[in-house]
mmCIF file of C-alpha atoms in Angstrom:
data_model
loop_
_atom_site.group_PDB
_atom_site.id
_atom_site.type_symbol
_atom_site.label_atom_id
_atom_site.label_comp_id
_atom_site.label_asym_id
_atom_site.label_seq_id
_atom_site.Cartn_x
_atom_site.Cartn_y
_atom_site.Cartn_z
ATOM 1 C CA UNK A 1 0.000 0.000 0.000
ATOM 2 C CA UNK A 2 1.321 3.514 -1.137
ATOM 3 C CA UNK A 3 2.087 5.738 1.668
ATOM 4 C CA UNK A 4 -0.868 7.744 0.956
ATOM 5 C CA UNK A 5 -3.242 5.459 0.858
ATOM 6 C CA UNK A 6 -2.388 4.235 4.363
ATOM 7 C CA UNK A 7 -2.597 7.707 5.726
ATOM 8 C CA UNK A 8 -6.052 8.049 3.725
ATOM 9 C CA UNK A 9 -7.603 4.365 5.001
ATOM 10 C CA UNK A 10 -6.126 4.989 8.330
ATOM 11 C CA UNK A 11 -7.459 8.593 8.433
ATOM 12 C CA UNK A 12 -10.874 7.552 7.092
ATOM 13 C CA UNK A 13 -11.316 4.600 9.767
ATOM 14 C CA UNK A 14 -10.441 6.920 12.389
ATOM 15 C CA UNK A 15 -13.168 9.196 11.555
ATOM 16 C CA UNK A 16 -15.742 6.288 11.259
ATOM 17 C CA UNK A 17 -14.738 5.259 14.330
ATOM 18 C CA UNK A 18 -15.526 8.539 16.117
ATOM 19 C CA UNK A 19 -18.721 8.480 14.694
ATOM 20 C CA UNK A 20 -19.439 5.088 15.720
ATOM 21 C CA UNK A 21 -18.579 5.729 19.277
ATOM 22 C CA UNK A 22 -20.527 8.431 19.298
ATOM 23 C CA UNK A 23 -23.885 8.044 18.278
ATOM 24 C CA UNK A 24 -24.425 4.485 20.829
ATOM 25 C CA UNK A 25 -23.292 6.753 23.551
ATOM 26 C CA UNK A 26 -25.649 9.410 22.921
ATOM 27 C CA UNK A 27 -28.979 7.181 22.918
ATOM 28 C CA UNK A 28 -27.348 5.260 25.246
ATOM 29 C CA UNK A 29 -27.185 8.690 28.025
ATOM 30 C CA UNK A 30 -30.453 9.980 26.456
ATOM 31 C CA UNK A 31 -32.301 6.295 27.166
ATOM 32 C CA UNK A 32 -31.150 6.062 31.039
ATOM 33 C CA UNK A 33 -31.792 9.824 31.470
ATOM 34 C CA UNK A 34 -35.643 9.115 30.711
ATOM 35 C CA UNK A 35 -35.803 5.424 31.384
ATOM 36 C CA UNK A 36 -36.739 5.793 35.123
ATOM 37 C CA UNK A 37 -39.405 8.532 33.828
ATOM 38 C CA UNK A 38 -41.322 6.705 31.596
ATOM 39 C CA UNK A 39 -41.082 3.497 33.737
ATOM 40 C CA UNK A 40 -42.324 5.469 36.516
ATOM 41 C CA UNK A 41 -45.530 7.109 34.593
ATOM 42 C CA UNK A 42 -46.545 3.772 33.496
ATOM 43 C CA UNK A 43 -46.317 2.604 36.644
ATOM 44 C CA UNK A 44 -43.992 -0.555 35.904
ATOM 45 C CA UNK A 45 -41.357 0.557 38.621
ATOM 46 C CA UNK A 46 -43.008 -1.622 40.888
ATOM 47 C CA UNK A 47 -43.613 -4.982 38.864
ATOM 48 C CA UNK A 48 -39.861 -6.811 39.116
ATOM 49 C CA UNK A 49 -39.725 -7.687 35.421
ATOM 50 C CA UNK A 50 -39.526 -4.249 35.033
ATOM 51 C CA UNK A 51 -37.391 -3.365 37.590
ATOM 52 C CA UNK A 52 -35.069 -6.303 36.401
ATOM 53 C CA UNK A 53 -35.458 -4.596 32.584
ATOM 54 C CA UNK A 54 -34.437 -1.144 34.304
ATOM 55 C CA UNK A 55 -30.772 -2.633 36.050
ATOM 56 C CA UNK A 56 -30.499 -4.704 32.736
ATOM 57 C CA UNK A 57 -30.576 -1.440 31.110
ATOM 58 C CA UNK A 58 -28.152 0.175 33.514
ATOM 59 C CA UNK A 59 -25.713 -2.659 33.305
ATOM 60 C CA UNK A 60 -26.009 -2.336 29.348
ATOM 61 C CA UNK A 61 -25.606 1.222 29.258
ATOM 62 C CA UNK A 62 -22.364 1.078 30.977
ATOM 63 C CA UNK A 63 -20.735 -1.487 28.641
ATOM 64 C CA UNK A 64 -21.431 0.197 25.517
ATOM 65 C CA UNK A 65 -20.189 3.156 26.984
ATOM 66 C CA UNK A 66 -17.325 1.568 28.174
ATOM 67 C CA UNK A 67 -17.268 0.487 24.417
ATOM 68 C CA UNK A 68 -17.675 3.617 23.381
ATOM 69 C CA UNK A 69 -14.589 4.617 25.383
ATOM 70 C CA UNK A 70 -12.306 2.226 23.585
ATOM 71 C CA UNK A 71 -13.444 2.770 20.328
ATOM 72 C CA UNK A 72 -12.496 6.512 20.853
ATOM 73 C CA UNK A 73 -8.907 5.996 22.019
ATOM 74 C CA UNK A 74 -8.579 2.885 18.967
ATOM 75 C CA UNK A 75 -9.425 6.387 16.570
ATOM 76 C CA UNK A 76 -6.893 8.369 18.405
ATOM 77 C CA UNK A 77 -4.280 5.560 17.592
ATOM 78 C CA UNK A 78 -5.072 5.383 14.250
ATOM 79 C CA UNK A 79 -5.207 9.109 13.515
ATOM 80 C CA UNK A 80 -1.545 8.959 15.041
ATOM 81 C CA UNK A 81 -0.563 5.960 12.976
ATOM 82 C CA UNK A 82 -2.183 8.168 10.014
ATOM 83 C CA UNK A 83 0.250 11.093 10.985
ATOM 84 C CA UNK A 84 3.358 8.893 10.516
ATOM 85 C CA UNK A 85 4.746 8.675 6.670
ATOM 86 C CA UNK A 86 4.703 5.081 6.656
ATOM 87 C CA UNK A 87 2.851 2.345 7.609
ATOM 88 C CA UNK A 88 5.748 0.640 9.348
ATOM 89 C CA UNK A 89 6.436 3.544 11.745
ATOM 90 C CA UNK A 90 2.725 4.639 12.226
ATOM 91 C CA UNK A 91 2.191 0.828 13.647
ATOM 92 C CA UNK A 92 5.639 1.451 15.820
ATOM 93 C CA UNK A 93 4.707 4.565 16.622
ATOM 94 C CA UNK A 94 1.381 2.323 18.438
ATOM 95 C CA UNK A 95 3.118 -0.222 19.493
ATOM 96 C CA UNK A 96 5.660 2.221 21.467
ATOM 97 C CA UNK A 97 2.649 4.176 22.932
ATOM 98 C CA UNK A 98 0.720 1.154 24.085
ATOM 99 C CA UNK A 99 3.964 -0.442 25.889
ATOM 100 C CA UNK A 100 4.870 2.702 27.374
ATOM 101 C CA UNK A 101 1.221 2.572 28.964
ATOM 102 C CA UNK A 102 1.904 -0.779 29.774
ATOM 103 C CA UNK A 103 -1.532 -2.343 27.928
ATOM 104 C CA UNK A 104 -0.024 -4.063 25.456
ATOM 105 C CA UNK A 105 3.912 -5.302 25.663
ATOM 106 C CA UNK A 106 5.706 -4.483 22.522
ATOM 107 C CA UNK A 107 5.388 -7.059 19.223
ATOM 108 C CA UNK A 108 9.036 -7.831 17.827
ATOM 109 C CA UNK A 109 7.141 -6.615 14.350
ATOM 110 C CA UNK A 110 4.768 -3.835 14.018
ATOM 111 C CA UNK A 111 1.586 -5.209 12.992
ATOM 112 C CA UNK A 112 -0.195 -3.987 9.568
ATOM 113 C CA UNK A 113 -2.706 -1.537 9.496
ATOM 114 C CA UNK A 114 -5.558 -4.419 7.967
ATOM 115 C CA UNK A 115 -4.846 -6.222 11.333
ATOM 116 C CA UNK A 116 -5.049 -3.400 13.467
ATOM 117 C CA UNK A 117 -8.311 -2.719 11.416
ATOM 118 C CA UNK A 118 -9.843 -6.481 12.125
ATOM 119 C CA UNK A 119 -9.713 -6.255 15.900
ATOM 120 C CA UNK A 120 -11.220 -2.860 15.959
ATOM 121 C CA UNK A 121 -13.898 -4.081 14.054
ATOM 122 C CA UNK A 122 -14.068 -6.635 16.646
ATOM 123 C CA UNK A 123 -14.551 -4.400 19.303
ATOM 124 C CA UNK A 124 -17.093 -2.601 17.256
ATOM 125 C CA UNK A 125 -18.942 -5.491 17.061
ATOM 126 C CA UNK A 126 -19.426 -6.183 20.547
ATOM 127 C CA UNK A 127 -20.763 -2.783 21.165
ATOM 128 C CA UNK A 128 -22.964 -3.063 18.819
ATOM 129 C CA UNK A 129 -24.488 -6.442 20.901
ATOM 130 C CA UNK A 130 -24.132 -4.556 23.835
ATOM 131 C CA UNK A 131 -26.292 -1.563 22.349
ATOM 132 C CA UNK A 132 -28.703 -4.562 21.139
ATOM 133 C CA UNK A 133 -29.304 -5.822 24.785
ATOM 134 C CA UNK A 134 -29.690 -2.129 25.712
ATOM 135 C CA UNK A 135 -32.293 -1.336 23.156
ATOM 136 C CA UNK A 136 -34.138 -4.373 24.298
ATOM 137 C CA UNK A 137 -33.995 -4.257 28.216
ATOM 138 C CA UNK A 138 -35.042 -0.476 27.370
ATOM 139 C CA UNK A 139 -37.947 -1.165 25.813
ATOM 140 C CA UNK A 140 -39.233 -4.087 27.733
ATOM 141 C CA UNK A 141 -38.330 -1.852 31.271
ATOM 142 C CA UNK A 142 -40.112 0.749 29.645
ATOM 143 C CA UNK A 143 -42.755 0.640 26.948
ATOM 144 C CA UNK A 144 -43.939 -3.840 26.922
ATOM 145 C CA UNK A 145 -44.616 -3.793 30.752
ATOM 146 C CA UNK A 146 -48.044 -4.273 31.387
ATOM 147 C CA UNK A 147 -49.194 -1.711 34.163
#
């Protein structure tokens, strides 16, 4: 791959990856911020399904948040690995960073950007089932309780 087309496709995934950490967050903070509310006026808060749909939702929230969280610092990496002429240094340039932090210990080779890519898309992944379980306890806590 040419050195600007790494810098593009790393630059590019960076900025999808913002966007996809930001968006579950936002429903995810807008959904517990009413949740109790609406649960409340329909008068589920004191059925236990609905109280068990409610923590379900909590516990939910906070994983794709947490999610969220990674998914913002994996973009920060890879608009620094972007920044970096090469591929080779730009995936050093990680490496070194994540070592120094002491979350990853440091590869003998730099790993290439399509790898790098894979696991984040991992990681997007499981947000995405954790904003699936939070959608769902949401709406049964909420809205499918009978009152």
């Amino acid at each position: 791959m040419s050195d600007a087309a790494f810098q593009e496709k790393a630059g590019r995934f960076a900025a999808m990856l913002i966007t996809q950490a930001a968006w579950p967050a936002t429903i995810v903070i807008a959904g517990d911020s009413v949740a109790p509310l609406v649960a409340s006026a329909r008068g589920a808060l004191h059925a236990p399904f609905a109280m068990l749909g409610l923590l379900a939702a909590a516990a939910s929230a906070v994983v794709v948040l947490g999610f969220s969280a990674l998914l913002s610092f994996d973009a920060l990496l890879f608009r620094l690995m972007a920044s970096h002429d090469d591929e080779l240094s730009g995936g050093a340039a990680i490496d070194d960073i994540l070592a120094r932090m002491r979350l990853k210990p440091a590869p003998a080779a730099p790993r290439p950007l399509d790898d790098r890519i894979a696991g984040t898309r991992r990681l997007l992944a499981r947000q995405r089932i954790a904003f699936a379980v939070f959608v769902v306890a949401f709406l049964w806590a909420g809205f499918w309780m009978p009152r």
